[in-house]
C-alpha positions in Angstrom: -0.2 -1.3 -20.9 -0.5 2.3 -22.2 -4.2 1.7 -23.0 -4.8 0.5 -19.5 -3.1 3.6 -18.2 -5.3 5.8 -20.4 -8.4 4.0 -19.1 -7.6 5.2 -15.6 -8.0 8.8 -16.7 -4.3 9.6 -16.6 -3.7 12.5 -18.9 0.0 13.0 -18.8 0.3 14.8 -15.5 3.9 15.0 -14.2 4.9 12.3 -11.7 7.7 13.7 -9.5 9.9 11.2 -7.8 12.0 12.6 -4.9 15.2 10.6 -4.9 17.7 10.7 -1.9 20.9 10.5 -3.9 23.0 10.4 -0.7 21.4 7.2 0.6 23.1 4.0 -0.6 20.0 2.0 0.3 17.4 4.2 -1.4 19.2 6.0 -4.2 19.0 3.1 -6.7 15.2 2.8 -6.2 14.5 6.2 -7.8 16.0 5.5 -11.3 14.5 2.0 -11.4 11.0 3.4 -10.5 11.4 6.2 -13.0 12.4 3.8 -15.8 9.4 1.5 -15.1 6.9 4.3 -15.0 8.3 5.9 -18.2 8.0 2.5 -19.9 4.4 2.4 -18.8 3.8 5.8 -20.4 3.9 8.2 -17.5 5.4 11.6 -17.6 8.2 11.2 -15.0 10.5 13.8 -13.4 13.2 12.2 -11.3 14.7 14.7 -8.9 17.9 13.8 -7.0 18.5 15.5 -3.7 20.0 14.8 -0.3 17.9 13.1 2.4 17.5 16.2 4.5 16.1 18.1 1.5 13.7 15.2 0.7 12.4 15.3 4.3 11.5 19.0 3.9 10.2 18.7 0.4 7.9 15.8 1.2 5.9 18.1 3.5 4.7 20.1 0.4 1.1 19.5 -0.5 1.4 21.4 -3.8 0.6 19.8 -7.1 3.5 17.9 -8.7 3.8 20.7 -11.4 4.0 23.3 -8.6 6.8 22.1 -6.5 5.0 19.1 -5.0 5.8 15.4 -5.4 4.2 12.1 -6.2 6.6 9.4 -5.0 9.6 8.9 -2.6 11.2 5.8 -1.3 11.8 5.1 2.4 12.6 2.2 4.6 11.2 1.1 7.9 12.6 -1.3 10.5 10.0 -4.1 10.9 9.6 -3.4 14.6 8.3 0.1 13.7 5.4 -1.3 11.6 4.8 -4.4 13.7 1.1 -3.7 14.2 -1.6 -1.4 12.8 -1.2 1.2 15.5 2.5 1.7 14.9 2.4 1.4 11.1 2.0 5.1 10.2 2.4 4.3 6.5 -1.1 2.8 6.4 -2.8 4.9 9.1 -5.7 7.0 7.8 -4.9 10.1 9.7 -5.1 12.5 6.8 -3.5 15.9 7.2 -2.0 15.0 10.6 -0.6 11.7 9.4 2.3 10.5 7.3 3.3 12.5 4.3 1.0 11.5 1.5 -1.8 12.2 3.9 -3.8 9.1 3.4 -7.2 9.7 5.0 -9.5 6.9 5.9 -12.1 7.0 8.7 -12.5 3.2 8.1 -8.8 2.5 8.6 -8.8 4.6 11.8 -11.9 2.8 13.1 -10.4 -0.6 12.4 -7.1 0.4 14.0 -8.9 1.7 17.1 -10.9 -1.5 17.4 -7.7 -3.6 17.0 -6.1 -1.6 19.8 -9.1 -2.0 22.1 -9.8 -5.7 21.6 -8.4 -8.3 24.0 -9.6 -11.4 22.1 -7.1 -13.0 19.8 -9.7 -14.1 17.3 -11.1 -10.5 17.1 -7.5 -9.1 16.7 -6.8 -11.5 13.9 -10.1 -10.6 12.1 -9.4 -6.9 12.5 -5.8 -7.2 11.3 -7.1 -9.1 8.2 -9.6 -6.3 7.6 -6.9 -3.7 8.0 -4.6 -5.5 5.5 -7.5 -5.8 3.0 -8.2 -2.1 3.2 -4.5 -1.2 2.8 -4.3 -3.4 -0.3 -7.5 -1.9 -1.7 -6.6 1.8 -1.0 -2.8 1.5 -1.4 -1.7 4.3 0.9 1.9 2.9 0.5 3.5 0.4 -1.7 5.9 -2.0 0.0 8.7 -3.0 -2.4 10.2 -5.9 -0.3 12.2 -6.8 2.7 15.9 -6.8 3.3 18.2 -7.5 6.2 21.3 -5.4 6.6 24.6 -7.0 7.3 26.6 -5.4 10.1 30.3 -5.9 10.9 31.4 -5.8 14.5 34.5 -6.8 16.5 35.0 -10.4 17.3 35.4 -9.7 21.0 31.8 -8.5 21.3 29.0 -10.7 22.5 25.2 -10.3 22.8 24.8 -8.5 19.5 21.1 -8.9 18.6 19.9 -9.7 15.1 16.9 -8.1 13.4 16.0 -5.5 10.8 18.0 -2.9 12.7 20.9 -3.1 15.1 20.2 -2.5 18.8 22.9 -1.1 21.0 21.8 -2.8 24.2 22.9 -6.2 25.4 26.4 -5.8 23.8 29.3 -6.7 26.0 33.0 -7.3 25.6 33.8 -11.1 25.6 
């Protein structure tokens, strides 16, 4: 594995992982990622911080050895990434986009076409092209899917399921 890493041109640059230690859902991901990357031969600097500090720090475009960053973990409710227009993690907006600043005129063109089309077959074809481009360019790396469990009083009805809890539709029984 280390030979494959060297073949990519990696020369020991520091990989900074911003880890939100105050987030029960995200905090465990930092040490796991750091361990895997270290085992692969990367020079890893895991930096624990609170979520608010991470949100500010991720705006830095400095090099990782000058206060910048390489990786941070986040979560998204599935409804917020339900289509290519909403999914800011794969949009190619560059400097005005999601931190990481993935820039791709092709992604933006495909997303615009997807938004403008009315034919289901064209929308499916474009969505496939968008997914293929996202897998080729890797602007973000999805780690998986999980569904949170939520406790609520037994005298409530209308609680909607999903990847997040919605406050509407809830009534006392």
